[in-house]
XYZ file of C-alpha atoms in Angstrom:
508
model
C -71.389 -41.942 -32.417
C -68.032 -43.440 -33.317
C -67.204 -40.326 -35.294
C -68.095 -38.152 -32.301
C -65.792 -40.218 -30.084
C -62.929 -39.802 -32.532
C -63.499 -36.040 -32.711
C -63.690 -35.835 -28.941
C -60.446 -37.749 -28.628
C -58.766 -35.412 -31.096
C -59.977 -32.391 -29.110
C -58.661 -33.886 -25.864
C -55.368 -34.724 -27.530
C -55.096 -31.155 -28.863
C -55.844 -29.688 -25.442
C -53.243 -31.974 -23.872
C -50.636 -30.896 -26.416
C -51.465 -27.211 -25.915
C -51.249 -27.665 -22.148
C -47.836 -29.321 -22.484
C -46.595 -26.538 -24.778
C -47.814 -23.899 -22.335
C -46.069 -25.698 -19.467
C -42.799 -25.794 -21.372
C -43.202 -22.142 -22.327
C -43.832 -21.232 -18.760
C -40.666 -23.076 -17.791
C -38.785 -21.174 -20.498
C -40.145 -17.858 -19.213
C -38.468 -18.259 -15.837
C -35.042 -18.900 -17.297
C -32.468 -16.219 -16.594
C -33.202 -13.123 -18.695
C -35.794 -15.146 -20.597
C -33.188 -17.093 -22.602
C -34.364 -20.151 -24.488
C -32.929 -23.608 -23.961
C -30.878 -25.169 -26.721
C -32.186 -28.633 -25.839
C -35.941 -28.781 -26.049
C -36.054 -32.490 -25.250
C -34.664 -32.368 -21.712
C -37.422 -30.470 -19.908
C -39.094 -33.653 -18.665
C -35.731 -34.879 -17.310
C -34.962 -31.911 -15.057
C -34.173 -33.151 -11.582
C -37.134 -32.387 -9.350
C -38.921 -30.601 -12.187
C -41.605 -31.889 -14.539
C -43.155 -29.124 -16.692
C -46.063 -31.301 -17.840
C -47.163 -31.823 -14.219
C -45.582 -29.206 -11.935
C -45.539 -25.818 -13.617
C -43.726 -22.860 -12.158
C -45.978 -21.176 -9.595
C -46.024 -17.663 -11.062
C -48.474 -16.432 -8.439
C -46.055 -17.251 -5.650
C -42.839 -16.616 -7.649
C -43.412 -14.006 -10.361
C -40.790 -14.096 -13.115
C -39.584 -10.757 -14.465
C -37.315 -10.462 -17.458
C -34.421 -8.036 -17.708
C -35.598 -4.487 -18.339
C -38.963 -4.966 -16.638
C -39.931 -1.713 -14.857
C -40.953 -3.649 -11.748
C -37.285 -4.232 -10.951
C -37.008 -0.527 -10.052
C -39.541 -0.822 -7.229
C -39.018 -4.356 -5.935
C -36.891 -3.169 -2.973
C -37.336 -0.160 -0.716
C -34.625 2.432 -0.939
C -32.790 1.227 -4.021
C -31.595 -1.944 -5.723
C -30.165 -5.123 -4.291
C -27.114 -6.584 -6.018
C -26.197 -10.266 -5.983
C -22.545 -11.300 -6.206
C -22.100 -14.894 -7.436
C -18.732 -16.643 -7.189
C -17.435 -20.210 -7.383
C -14.299 -22.216 -6.602
C -13.944 -23.153 -10.280
C -12.204 -24.845 -12.052
C -13.435 -28.247 -10.894
C -12.145 -31.681 -11.854
C -14.824 -34.012 -13.235
C -16.118 -36.099 -10.332
C -15.401 -33.468 -7.688
C -17.806 -30.976 -6.156
C -17.969 -27.337 -7.194
C -19.256 -24.757 -4.712
C -21.116 -21.549 -5.543
C -21.572 -18.683 -3.110
C -23.997 -15.795 -3.577
C -23.915 -12.688 -1.385
C -26.487 -9.900 -1.384
C -25.385 -6.288 -1.343
C -28.097 -3.985 -0.003
C -28.581 -0.299 -0.818
C -26.586 2.230 1.147
C -27.386 2.461 4.869
C -29.165 -0.912 4.909
C -27.983 -4.087 6.595
C -29.228 -7.404 7.938
C -29.549 -7.765 11.709
C -29.197 -10.890 13.844
C -32.876 -11.770 13.383
C -32.607 -11.720 9.591
C -34.573 -8.478 9.281
C -33.291 -5.664 7.076
C -32.749 -2.492 9.095
C -31.313 0.973 8.517
C -27.689 1.354 9.513
C -27.686 4.436 11.693
C -23.878 4.690 11.583
C -24.071 6.087 8.049
C -26.871 8.541 8.891
C -26.400 12.184 7.881
C -28.337 15.364 8.574
C -30.210 15.259 5.288
C -31.588 11.771 5.896
C -33.981 10.772 8.621
C -35.388 7.322 9.393
C -39.112 7.050 9.894
C -38.738 3.447 10.963
C -35.914 1.224 12.165
C -36.841 -1.527 9.717
C -36.640 -1.689 5.945
C -38.321 -5.128 6.113
C -39.494 -6.514 9.449
C -40.095 -10.158 8.517
C -39.815 -11.520 12.036
C -42.933 -9.640 13.102
C -45.245 -10.940 10.397
C -43.897 -14.481 10.714
C -44.713 -14.400 14.427
C -48.183 -13.057 13.647
C -48.746 -15.866 11.167
C -47.816 -18.418 13.791
C -50.610 -16.976 15.933
C -53.069 -17.619 13.146
C -53.454 -14.052 11.897
C -52.411 -14.949 8.347
C -51.495 -17.871 6.154
C -48.471 -18.231 3.924
C -47.067 -21.083 1.879
C -43.582 -22.433 2.509
C -42.739 -24.029 -0.823
C -40.400 -23.646 -3.771
C -41.596 -22.745 -7.297
C -42.078 -26.412 -8.234
C -44.245 -27.082 -5.186
C -41.679 -28.805 -2.974
C -41.870 -27.662 0.664
C -39.047 -25.754 2.314
C -36.742 -28.110 4.219
C -37.009 -27.835 8.009
C -34.298 -25.696 9.557
C -33.786 -24.503 13.157
C -33.476 -20.832 12.131
C -36.239 -20.855 9.515
C -37.545 -17.523 10.875
C -34.311 -15.826 9.798
C -34.209 -17.371 6.316
C -36.112 -14.701 4.466
C -34.617 -15.141 1.002
C -35.215 -17.905 -1.549
C -32.367 -18.720 -3.949
C -33.126 -20.514 -7.225
C -29.918 -21.763 -8.881
C -30.029 -23.068 -12.427
C -27.425 -24.634 -14.694
C -27.667 -27.077 -17.612
C -31.455 -27.311 -17.223
C -31.149 -28.324 -13.555
C -32.784 -26.370 -10.719
C -31.462 -26.157 -7.147
C -33.545 -24.294 -4.554
C -32.374 -23.001 -1.175
C -33.625 -20.750 1.579
C -31.196 -18.507 3.424
C -30.274 -15.154 4.787
C -28.272 -12.543 2.900
C -25.934 -15.234 1.556
C -26.229 -18.819 0.400
C -23.862 -21.616 -0.606
C -24.590 -24.422 -3.064
C -22.345 -27.413 -3.866
C -23.026 -29.738 -6.794
C -21.206 -32.779 -8.106
C -19.637 -32.579 -11.564
C -19.638 -36.286 -12.480
C -22.327 -35.888 -15.146
C -21.351 -32.400 -16.325
C -19.635 -32.094 -19.692
C -16.100 -30.750 -19.555
C -15.855 -27.129 -20.660
C -17.129 -23.698 -19.691
C -20.648 -23.638 -18.246
C -23.000 -21.005 -16.826
C -24.604 -20.862 -13.390
C -27.525 -18.480 -12.872
C -29.273 -17.531 -9.646
C -32.543 -15.708 -8.976
C -33.122 -14.278 -5.502
C -36.602 -13.719 -4.021
C -37.565 -11.983 -0.804
C -40.322 -13.685 1.136
C -43.637 -11.986 1.844
C -47.007 -12.952 3.280
C -48.570 -14.543 0.213
C -46.069 -13.873 -2.568
C -42.307 -13.849 -2.945
C -40.799 -10.999 -4.975
C -37.657 -11.184 -7.134
C -35.010 -8.743 -5.934
C -31.795 -9.703 -7.772
C -30.299 -11.945 -10.410
C -26.715 -12.918 -11.125
C -24.736 -15.267 -13.317
C -21.185 -16.597 -13.389
C -19.134 -18.815 -15.654
C -17.490 -21.921 -14.253
C -15.135 -24.517 -15.717
C -15.284 -28.303 -15.473
C -12.156 -30.056 -16.667
C -10.765 -33.548 -17.184
C -7.280 -32.332 -16.261
C -6.200 -31.731 -12.673
C -6.134 -27.948 -12.039
C -2.760 -26.933 -10.626
C -0.178 -24.183 -10.446
C 3.511 -24.248 -9.550
C 5.239 -21.770 -7.264
C 8.920 -21.475 -8.285
C 11.351 -19.854 -5.859
C 15.102 -19.567 -5.363
C 17.336 -17.974 -2.782
C 18.763 -14.672 -4.007
C 16.375 -14.592 -6.992
C 15.261 -10.999 -7.541
C 11.958 -11.630 -9.361
C 10.538 -15.149 -9.686
C 7.791 -14.028 -12.065
C 10.297 -13.260 -14.837
C 11.313 -16.961 -14.967
C 15.016 -15.971 -14.762
C 17.005 -17.945 -12.194
C 20.583 -18.333 -11.029
C 23.062 -20.995 -12.030
C 24.457 -23.397 -9.392
C 21.757 -22.508 -6.873
C 18.850 -24.871 -5.984
C 15.441 -23.915 -7.381
C 12.381 -24.986 -5.372
C 9.225 -26.150 -7.160
C 6.050 -26.241 -5.036
C 3.032 -27.805 -6.775
C -0.401 -26.687 -5.597
C -3.351 -28.833 -6.683
C -6.651 -26.958 -6.875
C -8.925 -29.353 -5.000
C -11.251 -27.355 -2.704
C -13.722 -30.256 -2.318
C -10.907 -32.687 -1.356
C -11.789 -35.059 -4.178
C -8.131 -36.122 -4.411
C -7.717 -36.652 -0.666
C -7.623 -40.464 -1.006
C -5.898 -40.529 -4.384
C -2.355 -41.757 -5.003
C -0.661 -38.722 -6.564
C 2.703 -38.778 -8.348
C 4.753 -35.950 -9.877
C 6.906 -36.636 -12.943
C 9.426 -33.850 -13.663
C 11.569 -33.233 -16.747
C 13.829 -30.209 -16.251
C 15.062 -29.947 -19.831
C 18.797 -29.956 -19.076
C 19.486 -33.580 -19.951
C 19.250 -34.769 -16.364
C 16.400 -37.166 -17.198
C 13.060 -37.468 -15.457
C 12.397 -37.316 -11.750
C 9.329 -39.008 -10.223
C 8.154 -38.263 -6.705
C 5.027 -38.423 -4.576
C 5.999 -35.168 -2.882
C 4.594 -31.931 -4.344
C 7.741 -30.119 -3.174
C 10.963 -30.728 -5.120
C 14.148 -28.902 -6.077
C 16.635 -28.882 -8.926
C 19.969 -27.160 -9.572
C 20.907 -26.073 -13.078
C 24.655 -26.193 -13.734
C 24.481 -24.785 -17.266
C 23.563 -21.364 -18.617
C 20.798 -20.986 -21.195
C 17.092 -21.499 -21.802
C 15.373 -24.685 -20.645
C 11.893 -26.194 -21.057
C 10.394 -27.420 -17.802
C 7.652 -30.102 -17.924
C 5.541 -31.646 -15.181
C 2.973 -34.430 -15.406
C 0.791 -35.104 -12.366
C -1.049 -38.403 -12.138
C -3.793 -39.103 -9.597
C -5.170 -42.622 -9.141
C -8.568 -41.994 -7.542
C -10.422 -44.913 -5.890
C -13.597 -45.531 -7.863
C -16.177 -48.166 -8.734
C -15.142 -51.055 -10.935
C -16.833 -51.482 -14.282
C -18.956 -54.628 -14.751
C -17.270 -57.676 -16.241
C -18.803 -59.379 -19.279
C -17.726 -63.046 -19.669
C -16.209 -63.671 -23.092
C -17.085 -66.961 -24.811
C -14.655 -68.217 -27.412
C -15.480 -70.237 -30.511
C -15.145 -73.982 -29.739
C -11.693 -75.302 -30.576
C -10.566 -78.916 -31.115
C -7.339 -80.181 -29.646
C -5.745 -83.473 -28.588
C -4.449 -83.767 -25.057
C -3.884 -86.302 -22.342
C -5.496 -83.915 -19.876
C -7.898 -80.981 -20.075
C -6.022 -77.696 -19.586
C -7.307 -74.797 -17.534
C -8.658 -71.809 -19.475
C -6.659 -68.583 -19.533
C -8.293 -65.848 -17.486
C -8.255 -62.101 -17.896
C -9.793 -59.017 -16.286
C -11.997 -57.227 -18.814
C -13.222 -54.445 -16.552
C -11.202 -51.697 -18.223
C -10.343 -50.154 -14.841
C -6.854 -49.218 -13.812
C -5.505 -51.489 -11.076
C -2.173 -50.412 -9.660
C -1.826 -53.341 -7.239
C -1.525 -57.053 -8.224
C -4.552 -59.277 -8.422
C -5.358 -62.002 -5.923
C -5.183 -65.632 -6.945
C -7.272 -66.310 -10.032
C -9.963 -69.003 -9.986
C -9.405 -71.675 -12.590
C -11.797 -74.323 -13.900
C -9.915 -77.590 -14.558
C -10.859 -81.168 -15.435
C -8.463 -83.945 -14.519
C -7.832 -86.665 -17.115
C -6.234 -90.146 -17.065
C -2.695 -90.967 -18.105
C -4.022 -92.608 -21.225
C -4.200 -90.500 -24.347
C -7.821 -89.711 -24.991
C -9.644 -89.073 -28.208
C -9.801 -85.503 -29.533
C -12.438 -83.458 -27.715
C -14.262 -80.223 -28.445
C -14.677 -77.721 -25.565
C -15.956 -74.206 -24.996
C -13.632 -71.965 -22.951
C -15.057 -69.091 -20.850
C -12.991 -66.339 -19.189
C -13.462 -66.139 -15.444
C -13.507 -62.757 -13.659
C -10.481 -61.983 -11.501
C -10.810 -60.103 -8.233
C -8.691 -56.966 -7.712
C -6.877 -56.940 -4.385
C -7.240 -53.232 -3.746
C -10.171 -52.122 -5.863
C -10.240 -50.054 -9.034
C -9.080 -46.544 -9.798
C -9.882 -43.604 -12.031
C -6.753 -42.041 -13.498
C -6.620 -38.278 -13.932
C -3.702 -36.188 -15.179
C -2.522 -32.607 -14.876
C 0.168 -30.827 -16.877
C 2.473 -27.845 -16.386
C 5.014 -26.332 -18.782
C 7.352 -23.361 -18.413
C 10.347 -21.914 -20.193
C 13.014 -20.681 -17.785
C 16.346 -18.933 -18.257
C 19.442 -19.689 -16.229
C 22.011 -16.883 -15.797
C 25.006 -16.072 -13.645
C 23.919 -14.288 -10.479
C 25.197 -13.088 -7.144
C 25.188 -16.182 -4.983
C 26.968 -14.942 -1.846
C 27.879 -11.638 -0.143
C 30.349 -11.136 2.708
C 31.442 -8.046 4.663
C 35.201 -8.541 4.748
C 36.352 -5.288 6.404
C 34.992 -2.345 8.416
C 37.009 0.836 8.972
C 36.163 3.830 11.158
C 36.302 7.189 9.417
C 37.563 9.968 11.694
C 34.744 12.514 11.940
C 35.196 16.254 11.836
C 33.138 18.591 13.973
C 30.547 19.020 11.238
C 30.377 15.334 10.264
C 28.622 12.349 11.732
C 30.368 9.114 12.636
C 30.986 7.059 9.481
C 32.253 3.568 8.665
C 33.634 2.186 5.416
C 32.339 -1.307 4.629
C 34.298 -3.473 2.190
C 31.933 -6.060 0.672
C 32.934 -9.045 -1.478
C 30.610 -11.315 -3.446
C 30.659 -14.478 -5.526
C 29.030 -14.869 -8.915
C 28.176 -12.046 -11.247
C 29.223 -8.417 -10.801
C 26.585 -6.307 -8.941
C 25.038 -3.208 -10.449
C 23.530 -1.679 -7.291
C 24.005 -1.719 -3.525
C 21.541 -0.854 -0.786
C 22.210 -0.401 2.919
C 19.526 -0.428 5.616
C 20.563 0.776 9.080
C 18.236 -0.353 11.889
C 18.193 -0.487 15.655
C 20.085 -3.184 17.537
C 17.154 -5.627 17.223
C 17.099 -5.256 13.400
C 13.360 -4.483 13.539
C 13.101 -0.675 13.341
C 14.701 0.799 10.174
C 16.339 4.189 10.674
C 17.977 4.919 7.346
C 18.213 3.408 3.854
C 20.721 4.350 1.143
C 20.980 2.857 -2.365
C 23.790 3.520 -4.835
C 24.780 2.349 -8.260
C 27.931 0.246 -8.348
C 30.628 0.996 -10.916
C 31.229 -2.173 -12.949
C 34.641 -3.775 -12.372
C 36.185 -7.140 -13.106
C 36.205 -8.045 -9.431
C 33.288 -8.206 -7.041
C 34.672 -5.966 -4.321
C 32.653 -2.912 -3.253
C 33.453 -0.196 -0.685
C 30.487 1.592 0.892
C 30.693 4.549 3.327
C 27.723 4.828 5.666
C 27.028 7.510 8.322
C 25.469 6.972 11.769
C 23.460 9.501 13.772
C 25.272 8.976 17.063
C 26.707 6.490 19.539
C 24.980 3.147 19.916
C 24.588 -0.351 18.470
C 23.181 -0.653 14.969
C 22.069 -3.488 12.692
C 23.438 -3.060 9.155
C 22.013 -4.972 6.164
C 23.912 -4.639 2.897
C 22.314 -5.952 -0.311
C 24.099 -6.294 -3.636
C 22.026 -6.896 -6.748
C 21.933 -7.166 -10.499
C 19.056 -7.617 -12.946
C 18.385 -11.228 -11.888
C 19.607 -11.636 -8.323
C 19.919 -10.133 -4.855
C 22.246 -11.238 -2.062
C 22.360 -10.008 1.533
C 24.941 -9.709 4.292
C 24.267 -8.449 7.836
C 26.351 -7.303 10.794
C 26.072 -5.456 14.115
C 28.081 -2.239 14.520
C 28.902 -0.459 17.798
C 29.562 3.272 17.411
C 31.243 5.080 20.331
C 31.486 8.761 21.096
C 34.277 10.327 19.038
C 34.985 7.144 17.026
């Protein structure tokens, strides 16, 4: 009898193990493109998912691998494409948002009720519509409410759909999956998911989404998509560098003795840094030292020619929870004293505190004026209380090599002379233009109406190199009137502009 019980227990144990293996396998089967997980020990820890108890409902949500022939017939009239994007990169602790949009076959669109209909605007003579609807979900949902059919509103793990005012129009189910975590949503032809990155390892990760269309008793997969996203410990940022008269900011060549503007843009779409104290530490590489500011917009003027290394360090002190304090007990020490001294206190939280602490609590014992015998005491550190809480420090870095050259820093029209026209010539004016800085290589003139908004003529010429920046340009006008004239002188690195209004009279 005892032997039979042991054998029976072994059989039950074997069946339980087989059942668990099958549950895990079934979970693996629904992964994107049937890929296997690298961590076999985390299946029981998936948020909202327990393979040994709640297996994937394959009857309600069939899982098809890539290449399965059923993908060809899962949607009437063609294939549905899913476009998955994100606002990556994301700083650890912030939220990252994913957006998926469905692209239907040609001549199909979603109407206001959430049904998929034929778009009659793209109809041609060779194509006729037998029905207005590709999928008329609203009708069968209404019928079900009248008791004509039954359908189950639940996700693959058995959780019910969340209540939503427009649930009739939410005819797609989106199953997002990343790092062995599932996130399920219902929606229309697009869906948005935001997740927090606090517990996500820094680096490049993969988000996958499977899209199902709802039906009476079964939901059918119609599209899959995947996208890489980045989680980082460094603050994502970029710097927009601009300068007046600079011809091309992307070449990192700028003009001497002219202010350069640096505009720092922090990539923080979830506003994680909204309450952070942010500072910008600049080193411009020209021996001018470092410049620290809390303003993302700054400027600097280089007075020397050459190549310089630009460096920026951004620090953000983000309000965060304080770490627990563990009292530290010291080994008993023996000393002789007329009074008992207060123990030294320290904050052992490990958090960054930018503001001073409040008054520290001390434990003291008063003694008499008489010298007492040596005593042995145990000293314990007492926790101090931060005045303004604790912070998480995050940093971002930017480096660039820039070149400073002579450039055209100013242009002036110093003289205008009428040119006497002949019968076959139009009215012309000679413009004498002077500039400061380098010698220009080209000159362009744009002649517009009196409001300087409607261009009428544009002429560009090469400028013969001379030792002096003085250029004479002859420009013709179509007839009497008032004209706006813009003259631009340029070289490889810079452009400078001068403007004037010209009045042309008949015969002058």
